[in-house]
Amino acid sequence: MLHVLPGQSEYISKTQAGGDMDDTGMAEKLVRVLQRPDGDTALRPVHTFGISATGFFEPSPIAGNFCVAEHFNTAKTGVIVRFSNGSGSATRRDGWSDVRGMAVRFHLTDNRDTDLIAMTLPEFFAPTPKTFLEFAEEAAPAPYEGQTPWQKILSLIQLKLPKRDPYPGETISPDDGAIRFADQNAYAQLGVLQAATIGAPTSYVRAAYHAVHTFIVTAPDKTQRWVRFTWQPIAGVLRTDPNLPPVDDYLDAELQDRLGKEPARFSLMMSIGEIGDDFEDPSRPWPPHRIRVMMGTLTLDAVSKNQLELCEKLSFNPGLLTDGIEASADPVLHIRKESYEISSEWRGATPCPFSQR
Amino acid sequence: MTKAFDPQEIQGNILRGYRRNLVRHLILEVTNAGVARRFLGLSVAGDSPDVPAITPDKTWPTKPEFCFNIGITFEGLRALRVPSRHLETFPTEFMQGMTKRAIKIGDFGESAPEHWPAPFDQPERVHIIASIHADAEGPLDRAQAQVERAFTTLGVRNGRNLPEGRVFFGYVDGISQPRFNHIDDPSQKDVDEPIDPLGTALLGYPTRQEGVTFRVPSPRDLGFNGSFNAFRILAQDAAGFETYLNDAATELMTHPDVNQLADPHRLERIGEGLDMHGALREVVAAQMCGRWRNGVPYELSPDAQYPEERVSLTNFDYSHRSRCPVGAHMRRGNPRGGPIVQRIANYTRRLVRRGMSYGPDFDPKNPDSQERGLLGNFIGANLGAQFEAVMCDWINLGLQDPRITSSNDPLLGANTPQTSWFDMSLPSGGTIRLRGFPRLITSRGGAYTFLPSIAAIKHLSELND
Amino acid sequence: MTNPNSWLNRYVNTLPERGWFNFLSRYVVVPYWIWKEPRPKLPGGPRPSPQPSESVQRMMNLIMPLKDPSPAGRARATMAIAQNVDEIFAGLDNVGTVHFARFLLIDDNICMISVYDGDFSNYIRDFITTIGSVFDDVVSLVEGGEALLPTEHNVEKFIDWVHDHDLFQAPDFPTDLFGLQDAAKGLAPNKPPHMLESLPRDLILQLHANRNISLGGGYRAYPGVSAAQVRRKFGQGW
């Protein structure tokens, strides 16, 4: 009775990706365009710097009412989490205003895994792979100088916010290009605005992370719900003071220090989409009035000892799902699956599960 | 303030339905105010051979060849040169027009005004909707030709009655209507529902809400005895409905409580020659509507479409123990005296409904998806208090009962397969939740019109530029 | 080209905190823009929305200037509410869609803050039927209220008036302001897209047109449920 996507539970087939004709080409182009001139092809093209931690996930008593997936129905599931800075630059700049990432891999039984990949920006910059490519091309890092004092005065007189000064050592930035693109494309405006003002968290575990895409969860009575996930830090959100000079390298040490003293926890909140909400457009967040279900608690208690194997070489993939969770028809979600595979291959990482065909 | 009421002072088809076979709605633009007003003057005087006469609410010894009536939009009143100071006294929702109220009344997605076909894609040009009712095409053509001499025709919509008074979903429709003390309506003689005050349909009279009266637009000649109409073109996905009934029945066949919905040993009460699957289809259709497809109210006869003892088609009410599902279309549209959250509001949002079907015949055995549906008129003294109030809080959202809140009417509501649900009722008091039905009725046009009284039409004809 | 550490640059960075700059901004720069690019006042209250969770637990923030804001006048307003307690509870229970409602006297205003379900005009209209006399008492204390009395015979006018005094709710996503301003002028939203950098100006100018606003549609701890649903779930009857 419900026109369910003919999806397989764990893998998204290419035929469902829809949207652009040249999907393989698109995924590759996206990985390439994201590579910064000051990046490193042996590393990820974005979210280059990161740190992994381990812990476990415990579902809430009602989580199983909404989703039959194993980790919502098992008392405890082991996880590995990679926190990261969004930038693809090969120079670590923790203190610069940047989106952060939190990729969670749940270790299910029988050596199976499922991933949930989230970031501190609640939406993407563009609704489709093609428009995302256009955005990435326009927002390719370019020399950044900020404004002269006189230009700033002119902005203030026009009741516009002056551009921020470049950080010490900052020579290129995507900001100008992103704003240019947002001026022409209304759908990118919210993402660009929020990314520009997102700042830096005082700790990886003091930020909220959003998985952005819509997923379809299946309940035991076969009811399907279109949902979006968010990790809410139980320690609360706290940013660094933007008026102080940024510190380049503190997040990894902070996490080591913190987890050495006590575990960090996140709540998994699941918002349920309703009629009129866009299930396929990742550039549009849902207003905060949706029913949000508290699906469980993530506890992180240790930083991974082998950061090379368990962080750098690890290949997460947003398409790595499991029975009970399916992808919606969001075209960017589908393209990300391929882009992550390609990126993983190019940097010589441990092959992600999809490459075992 | 309330003078003795004379039905001949208002247009026909408001308090009493015409019951003709055919209707033609002409969607008109006023291109020359003087010419338009002259037409209206002759029409209301009723004695010109070149201009169709406005039909008042009159008991006829013999049926006239055709009936002719008009509704005027806000832009139409402006085009006829009603002065601004009087235009301002009309209600806000009427001034804005139906397209600006779209989200409130559920016209989004496929029903959004952005998708409406001509002429409703240019709402500012829709000025007058002239409706001609007749039993043959000839009078419709003649009247149309006469109208077109004074107005620009932006579009035409033709409607007809289907056999047995049914609509394309297969239901007998139009059974329950408000009834008024002041007029004699033979079709309502067996009805024992509460009387509605004139203020339900006409401006200038007390309404069902104690003490409340709606503003009569000024000047009084123009506003008094007037009414408002939500004219709606509602496409009905008859094929989709039949498909959904199949899917629902198939799913229900395996439900442990299925025998409570239809007694497998007494299927002939639901229909002749039906198997269990076929009977379940009829039960789903009956519960979604509130009436079996033959018109028998589910509340009075929940186990049989063909009850042994004849039941009234209209004389019933709802209670906490009702078998009729709370979310049924009919119960949402008119909860009667039943328990609702807005306890003050029982009987206050009644609508006069006049409608005819449009489009080609539909054969459930050979379903097709050509456009067909209903040309509906939803009439009341105040659009905001009646039509809009019913659409936004009762038909959609289901605020009147916490058991259906956040769900939409299964037939008329703004549904998508991903979000829709409807709880069927079981005699035990339990429910079975159905999901996954699509939007079955889509709006394809419409307008808010003012239905002026006879005196008001005369007033309009006498305006100056 | 720019030396971020130049004294001029550092000085300019501090301008928004300088008194003389704020004075200039407030009395010269902003008024100039208000004259040059005025914005229409945006309507108050929540905007219609297809989603059920947007249609329940809606916020009303009604700010009504008192005719007599002196202590005696405000005492009169206080008594008007106090003497109508039975009426108010009857209204709340019989309209059935209000979660919370409270009256506040703030400065020269009497404010009615409530959380309600469904369409705002239905809620007001049903209230007029049940407690029209309370509305009459309150409205007679408010500036411009005489034109609305008695509320039972001025239902539409009263609804429009409440709509006008209900605070504009800033969109949950700041960039949606562009589309709202376009729609208020009768233009198609974001055609062409506004410059992103003009958002501060648009916001400042809008805050001139709508002096008091609600920042968003409000936080909800248990979103998506109506008052009657809560009562039913907790077995309190509805």
mmCIF file of C-alpha atoms in Angstrom, chain B residues 7-296:
data_model
loop_
_atom_site.group_PDB
_atom_site.id
_atom_site.type_symbol
_atom_site.label_atom_id
_atom_site.label_comp_id
_atom_site.label_asym_id
_atom_site.label_seq_id
_atom_site.Cartn_x
_atom_site.Cartn_y
_atom_site.Cartn_z
ATOM 1 C CA PRO B 7 -36.975 34.320 0.157
ATOM 2 C CA GLN B 8 -37.674 36.129 -3.087
ATOM 3 C CA GLU B 9 -35.248 38.807 -1.951
ATOM 4 C CA ILE B 10 -32.330 36.439 -2.370
ATOM 5 C CA GLN B 11 -30.972 34.425 -5.255
ATOM 6 C CA GLY B 12 -32.033 30.828 -5.651
ATOM 7 C CA ASN B 13 -29.878 27.802 -4.978
ATOM 8 C CA ILE B 14 -28.723 29.186 -1.634
ATOM 9 C CA LEU B 15 -31.361 28.112 0.837
ATOM 10 C CA ARG B 16 -32.905 25.501 -1.404
ATOM 11 C CA GLY B 17 -31.163 23.511 -4.124
ATOM 12 C CA TYR B 18 -32.309 23.569 -7.707
ATOM 13 C CA ARG B 19 -31.920 19.882 -8.541
ATOM 14 C CA ARG B 20 -31.460 20.364 -12.269
ATOM 15 C CA ASN B 21 -29.529 17.962 -14.505
ATOM 16 C CA LEU B 22 -26.913 20.304 -15.882
ATOM 17 C CA VAL B 23 -24.981 23.354 -14.833
ATOM 18 C CA ARG B 24 -22.704 25.667 -16.724
ATOM 19 C CA HIS B 25 -20.459 28.044 -14.822
ATOM 20 C CA LEU B 26 -19.184 30.969 -16.844
ATOM 21 C CA ILE B 27 -16.031 32.532 -15.433
ATOM 22 C CA LEU B 28 -16.254 36.141 -16.497
ATOM 23 C CA GLU B 29 -14.155 39.264 -16.589
ATOM 24 C CA VAL B 30 -15.732 42.700 -16.432
ATOM 25 C CA THR B 31 -14.065 44.590 -19.255
ATOM 26 C CA ASN B 32 -16.541 47.440 -19.394
ATOM 27 C CA ALA B 33 -18.110 48.408 -16.114
ATOM 28 C CA GLY B 34 -20.948 50.327 -17.698
ATOM 29 C CA VAL B 35 -21.923 47.488 -19.971
ATOM 30 C CA ALA B 36 -21.663 45.038 -17.104
ATOM 31 C CA ARG B 37 -23.838 47.128 -14.848
ATOM 32 C CA ARG B 38 -26.438 47.584 -17.567
ATOM 33 C CA PHE B 39 -26.544 43.827 -17.947
ATOM 34 C CA LEU B 40 -27.018 43.366 -14.218
ATOM 35 C CA GLY B 41 -29.818 45.922 -14.175
ATOM 36 C CA LEU B 42 -31.712 44.160 -16.928
ATOM 37 C CA SER B 43 -31.001 40.775 -15.434
ATOM 38 C CA VAL B 44 -32.383 41.642 -12.034
ATOM 39 C CA ALA B 45 -35.400 43.362 -13.539
ATOM 40 C CA GLY B 46 -36.058 40.090 -15.274
ATOM 41 C CA ASP B 47 -38.084 41.231 -18.231
ATOM 42 C CA SER B 48 -35.584 41.521 -21.055
ATOM 43 C CA PRO B 49 -35.568 38.976 -23.898
ATOM 44 C CA ASP B 50 -31.830 39.587 -24.453
ATOM 45 C CA VAL B 51 -30.568 39.180 -20.932
ATOM 46 C CA PRO B 52 -31.098 36.103 -18.744
ATOM 47 C CA ALA B 53 -33.074 36.957 -15.646
ATOM 48 C CA ILE B 54 -31.632 36.396 -12.182
ATOM 49 C CA THR B 55 -33.519 33.559 -10.564
ATOM 50 C CA PRO B 56 -34.661 34.334 -7.036
ATOM 51 C CA ASP B 57 -35.582 31.783 -4.392
ATOM 52 C CA LYS B 58 -39.140 31.211 -5.450
ATOM 53 C CA THR B 59 -41.409 28.215 -5.363
ATOM 54 C CA TRP B 60 -42.241 27.464 -8.974
ATOM 55 C CA PRO B 61 -45.486 25.962 -10.169
ATOM 56 C CA THR B 62 -43.510 24.758 -13.185
ATOM 57 C CA LYS B 63 -39.752 24.649 -13.546
ATOM 58 C CA PRO B 64 -38.324 27.506 -15.572
ATOM 59 C CA GLU B 65 -36.303 26.613 -18.632
ATOM 60 C CA PHE B 66 -33.145 27.623 -16.882
ATOM 61 C CA CYS B 67 -32.003 29.258 -13.667
ATOM 62 C CA PHE B 68 -29.466 32.044 -13.738
ATOM 63 C CA ASN B 69 -27.403 33.298 -10.808
ATOM 64 C CA ILE B 70 -24.189 35.184 -10.193
ATOM 65 C CA GLY B 71 -21.384 35.337 -7.673
ATOM 66 C CA ILE B 72 -18.958 38.236 -7.655
ATOM 67 C CA THR B 73 -15.349 38.169 -6.488
ATOM 68 C CA PHE B 74 -13.710 41.062 -4.673
ATOM 69 C CA GLU B 75 -11.911 42.038 -7.845
ATOM 70 C CA GLY B 76 -15.260 41.861 -9.559
ATOM 71 C CA LEU B 77 -16.848 44.266 -7.096
ATOM 72 C CA ARG B 78 -13.914 46.573 -7.652
ATOM 73 C CA ALA B 79 -14.288 46.272 -11.420
ATOM 74 C CA LEU B 80 -17.938 47.241 -11.132
ATOM 75 C CA ARG B 81 -16.701 50.358 -9.355
ATOM 76 C CA VAL B 82 -17.909 49.723 -5.829
ATOM 77 C CA PRO B 83 -16.254 52.616 -3.951
ATOM 78 C CA SER B 84 -13.218 51.806 -1.768
ATOM 79 C CA ARG B 85 -14.917 52.858 1.413
ATOM 80 C CA HIS B 86 -17.498 50.110 0.837
ATOM 81 C CA LEU B 87 -15.028 47.579 -0.480
ATOM 82 C CA GLU B 88 -13.176 47.894 2.825
ATOM 83 C CA THR B 89 -16.174 46.606 4.735
ATOM 84 C CA PHE B 90 -15.956 43.202 3.117
ATOM 85 C CA PRO B 91 -14.203 40.448 5.072
ATOM 86 C CA THR B 92 -10.435 40.103 4.807
ATOM 87 C CA GLU B 93 -10.417 36.571 3.400
ATOM 88 C CA PHE B 94 -12.822 37.600 0.649
ATOM 89 C CA MET B 95 -10.663 40.597 -0.183
ATOM 90 C CA GLN B 96 -7.541 38.493 -0.413
ATOM 91 C CA GLY B 97 -9.188 35.903 -2.606
ATOM 92 C CA MET B 98 -8.956 32.115 -2.485
ATOM 93 C CA THR B 99 -5.452 31.882 -3.953
ATOM 94 C CA LYS B 100 -3.921 33.905 -1.125
ATOM 95 C CA ARG B 101 -5.554 31.622 1.442
ATOM 96 C CA ALA B 102 -4.153 28.528 -0.216
ATOM 97 C CA ILE B 103 -2.045 27.082 2.570
ATOM 98 C CA LYS B 104 -4.764 27.672 5.138
ATOM 99 C CA ILE B 105 -7.331 25.679 3.200
ATOM 100 C CA GLY B 106 -4.971 22.904 2.192
ATOM 101 C CA ASP B 107 -4.278 23.999 -1.377
ATOM 102 C CA PHE B 108 -0.597 23.123 -1.448
ATOM 103 C CA GLY B 109 1.429 20.523 -3.251
ATOM 104 C CA GLU B 110 -0.546 19.297 -6.234
ATOM 105 C CA SER B 111 -3.472 21.502 -5.238
ATOM 106 C CA ALA B 112 -1.465 24.702 -5.079
ATOM 107 C CA PRO B 113 -2.880 27.638 -7.078
ATOM 108 C CA GLU B 114 0.415 27.730 -8.984
ATOM 109 C CA HIS B 115 -0.784 24.575 -10.743
ATOM 110 C CA TRP B 116 -4.312 25.720 -11.450
ATOM 111 C CA PRO B 117 -5.338 25.769 -15.088
ATOM 112 C CA ALA B 118 -6.708 28.820 -16.835
ATOM 113 C CA PRO B 119 -8.610 30.940 -16.017
ATOM 114 C CA PHE B 120 -7.893 30.383 -12.334
ATOM 115 C CA ASP B 121 -4.203 31.021 -12.891
ATOM 116 C CA GLN B 122 -5.090 34.714 -13.214
ATOM 117 C CA PRO B 123 -7.267 35.214 -10.176
ATOM 118 C CA GLU B 124 -7.312 38.993 -10.417
ATOM 119 C CA ARG B 125 -9.230 38.700 -13.684
ATOM 120 C CA VAL B 126 -11.900 36.356 -12.329
ATOM 121 C CA HIS B 127 -14.699 38.804 -11.595
ATOM 122 C CA ILE B 128 -18.023 37.039 -11.876
ATOM 123 C CA ILE B 129 -19.046 33.428 -11.863
ATOM 124 C CA ALA B 130 -22.370 33.143 -13.608
ATOM 125 C CA SER B 131 -24.099 29.819 -13.074
ATOM 126 C CA ILE B 132 -26.766 28.535 -15.416
ATOM 127 C CA HIS B 133 -28.760 25.492 -14.306
ATOM 128 C CA ALA B 134 -30.991 23.654 -16.779
ATOM 129 C CA ASP B 135 -32.085 20.224 -17.847
ATOM 130 C CA ALA B 136 -30.898 20.517 -21.453
ATOM 131 C CA GLU B 137 -27.973 22.030 -23.308
ATOM 132 C CA GLY B 138 -29.987 24.392 -25.454
ATOM 133 C CA PRO B 139 -30.945 26.847 -22.708
ATOM 134 C CA LEU B 140 -27.342 26.785 -21.444
ATOM 135 C CA ASP B 141 -26.011 27.812 -24.857
ATOM 136 C CA ARG B 142 -28.595 30.535 -25.282
ATOM 137 C CA ALA B 143 -27.984 32.047 -21.910
ATOM 138 C CA GLN B 144 -24.227 31.873 -22.397
ATOM 139 C CA ALA B 145 -24.452 33.715 -25.693
ATOM 140 C CA GLN B 146 -26.447 36.467 -24.043
ATOM 141 C CA VAL B 147 -23.985 36.775 -21.169
ATOM 142 C CA GLU B 148 -21.021 36.969 -23.496
ATOM 143 C CA ARG B 149 -22.330 40.149 -25.030
ATOM 144 C CA ALA B 150 -21.617 41.971 -21.799
ATOM 145 C CA PHE B 151 -18.599 40.188 -20.360
ATOM 146 C CA THR B 152 -15.407 38.499 -21.469
ATOM 147 C CA THR B 153 -15.589 34.770 -20.894
ATOM 148 C CA LEU B 154 -12.337 33.585 -19.351
ATOM 149 C CA GLY B 155 -13.467 30.015 -19.007
ATOM 150 C CA VAL B 156 -16.407 27.634 -18.839
ATOM 151 C CA ARG B 157 -17.026 24.671 -16.586
ATOM 152 C CA ASN B 158 -19.825 22.243 -17.314
ATOM 153 C CA GLY B 159 -21.355 19.985 -14.724
ATOM 154 C CA ARG B 160 -23.995 17.306 -14.629
ATOM 155 C CA ASN B 161 -25.740 15.103 -12.145
ATOM 156 C CA LEU B 162 -24.652 11.514 -12.183
ATOM 157 C CA PRO B 163 -27.342 8.875 -11.926
ATOM 158 C CA GLU B 164 -28.759 8.295 -8.433
ATOM 159 C CA GLY B 165 -27.199 11.505 -7.186
ATOM 160 C CA ARG B 166 -23.798 9.892 -6.910
ATOM 161 C CA VAL B 167 -20.354 11.373 -7.257
ATOM 162 C CA PHE B 168 -17.402 9.764 -8.978
ATOM 163 C CA PHE B 169 -16.166 8.048 -5.848
ATOM 164 C CA GLY B 170 -19.453 6.177 -5.958
ATOM 165 C CA TYR B 171 -21.158 7.818 -3.016
ATOM 166 C CA VAL B 172 -24.625 9.292 -3.058
ATOM 167 C CA ASP B 173 -23.919 12.884 -2.093
ATOM 168 C CA GLY B 174 -25.665 16.049 -1.019
ATOM 169 C CA ILE B 175 -27.931 14.363 1.442
ATOM 170 C CA SER B 176 -27.546 16.480 4.506
ATOM 171 C CA GLN B 177 -27.990 20.222 4.253
ATOM 172 C CA PRO B 178 -28.811 23.000 6.672
ATOM 173 C CA ARG B 179 -32.509 23.621 6.903
ATOM 174 C CA PHE B 180 -34.227 26.796 7.780
ATOM 175 C CA ASN B 181 -37.546 27.649 9.382
ATOM 176 C CA HIS B 182 -38.278 30.336 6.889
ATOM 177 C CA ILE B 183 -38.549 28.278 3.815
ATOM 178 C CA ASP B 184 -40.374 25.210 2.731
ATOM 179 C CA ASP B 185 -38.037 22.663 1.248
ATOM 180 C CA PRO B 186 -39.817 19.457 0.276
ATOM 181 C CA SER B 187 -36.524 17.586 0.132
ATOM 182 C CA GLN B 188 -36.076 18.176 3.860
ATOM 183 C CA LYS B 189 -39.513 17.033 5.038
ATOM 184 C CA ASP B 190 -38.292 13.901 6.805
ATOM 185 C CA VAL B 191 -35.281 15.549 8.297
ATOM 186 C CA ASP B 192 -35.142 15.851 12.043
ATOM 187 C CA GLU B 193 -31.890 17.715 12.467
ATOM 188 C CA PRO B 194 -31.619 20.961 14.406
ATOM 189 C CA ILE B 195 -32.899 23.970 12.548
ATOM 190 C CA ASP B 196 -30.265 26.403 11.398
ATOM 191 C CA PRO B 197 -30.762 30.113 11.847
ATOM 192 C CA LEU B 198 -30.803 32.201 8.695
ATOM 193 C CA GLY B 199 -27.528 33.710 9.802
ATOM 194 C CA THR B 200 -25.853 30.426 8.857
ATOM 195 C CA ALA B 201 -26.304 31.304 5.213
ATOM 196 C CA LEU B 202 -27.235 34.961 4.993
ATOM 197 C CA LEU B 203 -25.724 38.201 6.214
ATOM 198 C CA GLY B 204 -27.713 40.328 8.600
ATOM 199 C CA TYR B 205 -29.294 37.660 10.764
ATOM 200 C CA PRO B 206 -28.389 36.060 14.068
ATOM 201 C CA THR B 207 -25.999 33.169 13.682
ATOM 202 C CA ARG B 208 -25.738 29.923 15.537
ATOM 203 C CA GLN B 209 -23.107 31.503 17.770
ATOM 204 C CA GLU B 210 -25.041 33.199 20.523
ATOM 205 C CA GLY B 211 -24.896 36.940 20.302
ATOM 206 C CA VAL B 212 -22.561 36.924 17.346
ATOM 207 C CA THR B 213 -23.443 38.570 14.072
ATOM 208 C CA PHE B 214 -21.175 39.076 11.124
ATOM 209 C CA ARG B 215 -20.586 42.486 9.681
ATOM 210 C CA VAL B 216 -22.950 43.319 6.851
ATOM 211 C CA PRO B 217 -20.859 45.060 4.192
ATOM 212 C CA SER B 218 -21.921 48.578 3.493
ATOM 213 C CA PRO B 219 -24.021 49.995 2.129
ATOM 214 C CA ARG B 220 -26.810 47.887 3.555
ATOM 215 C CA ASP B 221 -28.471 47.478 0.190
ATOM 216 C CA LEU B 222 -25.345 45.772 -1.043
ATOM 217 C CA GLY B 223 -24.526 43.612 1.938
ATOM 218 C CA PHE B 224 -27.789 42.620 3.574
ATOM 219 C CA ASN B 225 -29.205 39.214 2.597
ATOM 220 C CA GLY B 226 -25.937 38.480 0.821
ATOM 221 C CA SER B 227 -23.925 35.319 1.207
ATOM 222 C CA PHE B 228 -20.460 34.041 0.436
ATOM 223 C CA ASN B 229 -19.475 31.093 -1.669
ATOM 224 C CA ALA B 230 -16.262 29.142 -1.914
ATOM 225 C CA PHE B 231 -16.515 27.959 -5.503
ATOM 226 C CA ARG B 232 -14.166 25.000 -5.892
ATOM 227 C CA ILE B 233 -13.192 22.766 -8.770
ATOM 228 C CA LEU B 234 -12.252 19.515 -7.085
ATOM 229 C CA ALA B 235 -10.702 16.800 -9.191
ATOM 230 C CA GLN B 236 -11.471 13.336 -7.806
ATOM 231 C CA ASP B 237 -8.992 10.553 -8.390
ATOM 232 C CA ALA B 238 -11.601 7.857 -8.800
ATOM 233 C CA ALA B 239 -9.072 5.350 -10.122
ATOM 234 C CA GLY B 240 -6.757 6.037 -7.211
ATOM 235 C CA PHE B 241 -9.641 5.575 -4.804
ATOM 236 C CA GLU B 242 -10.616 2.206 -6.223
ATOM 237 C CA THR B 243 -6.969 1.118 -6.203
ATOM 238 C CA TYR B 244 -6.599 2.164 -2.598
ATOM 239 C CA LEU B 245 -9.749 0.318 -1.594
ATOM 240 C CA ASN B 246 -8.232 -2.789 -3.173
ATOM 241 C CA ASP B 247 -4.960 -2.360 -1.326
ATOM 242 C CA ALA B 248 -6.658 -1.635 1.981
ATOM 243 C CA ALA B 249 -8.995 -4.592 1.666
ATOM 244 C CA THR B 250 -6.089 -6.878 0.804
ATOM 245 C CA GLU B 251 -4.163 -5.747 3.844
ATOM 246 C CA LEU B 252 -7.187 -6.054 6.113
ATOM 247 C CA MET B 253 -7.867 -9.627 4.997
ATOM 248 C CA THR B 254 -4.911 -10.749 7.100
ATOM 249 C CA HIS B 255 -5.764 -8.665 10.134
ATOM 250 C CA PRO B 256 -6.799 -10.685 13.213
ATOM 251 C CA ASP B 257 -9.852 -8.481 13.794
ATOM 252 C CA VAL B 258 -11.092 -8.533 10.228
ATOM 253 C CA ASN B 259 -14.306 -10.357 11.061
ATOM 254 C CA GLN B 260 -15.334 -7.462 13.257
ATOM 255 C CA LEU B 261 -15.329 -5.207 10.227
ATOM 256 C CA ALA B 262 -17.496 -7.447 8.106
ATOM 257 C CA ASP B 263 -19.238 -10.628 9.165
ATOM 258 C CA PRO B 264 -18.133 -13.200 6.605
ATOM 259 C CA HIS B 265 -21.430 -15.022 6.959
ATOM 260 C CA ARG B 266 -23.568 -11.980 6.327
ATOM 261 C CA LEU B 267 -21.783 -10.327 3.429
ATOM 262 C CA GLU B 268 -25.005 -9.798 1.528
ATOM 263 C CA ARG B 269 -25.864 -7.051 4.011
ATOM 264 C CA ILE B 270 -22.968 -5.100 2.618
ATOM 265 C CA GLY B 271 -23.627 -5.857 -1.020
ATOM 266 C CA GLU B 272 -24.969 -8.499 -3.302
ATOM 267 C CA GLY B 273 -22.494 -10.997 -4.676
ATOM 268 C CA LEU B 274 -19.577 -9.611 -2.682
ATOM 269 C CA ASP B 275 -16.778 -11.758 -1.396
ATOM 270 C CA MET B 276 -14.899 -10.810 1.778
ATOM 271 C CA HIS B 277 -12.434 -8.663 -0.142
ATOM 272 C CA GLY B 278 -15.210 -6.839 -1.931
ATOM 273 C CA ALA B 279 -17.108 -6.340 1.307
ATOM 274 C CA LEU B 280 -14.045 -4.948 3.035
ATOM 275 C CA ARG B 281 -13.648 -2.462 0.195
ATOM 276 C CA GLU B 282 -17.138 -1.188 0.880
ATOM 277 C CA VAL B 283 -16.495 -1.070 4.624
ATOM 278 C CA VAL B 284 -13.348 1.022 4.112
ATOM 279 C CA ALA B 285 -15.248 3.315 1.751
ATOM 280 C CA ALA B 286 -18.080 3.631 4.263
ATOM 281 C CA GLN B 287 -15.857 4.349 7.233
ATOM 282 C CA MET B 288 -13.761 6.869 5.334
ATOM 283 C CA CYS B 289 -16.842 8.782 4.307
ATOM 284 C CA GLY B 290 -19.275 8.245 7.145
ATOM 285 C CA ARG B 291 -21.874 6.955 4.728
ATOM 286 C CA TRP B 292 -22.029 3.725 2.789
ATOM 287 C CA ARG B 293 -21.759 4.395 -0.908
ATOM 288 C CA ASN B 294 -25.532 4.087 -1.208
ATOM 289 C CA GLY B 295 -25.986 6.945 1.245
ATOM 290 C CA VAL B 296 -26.956 5.012 4.367
#
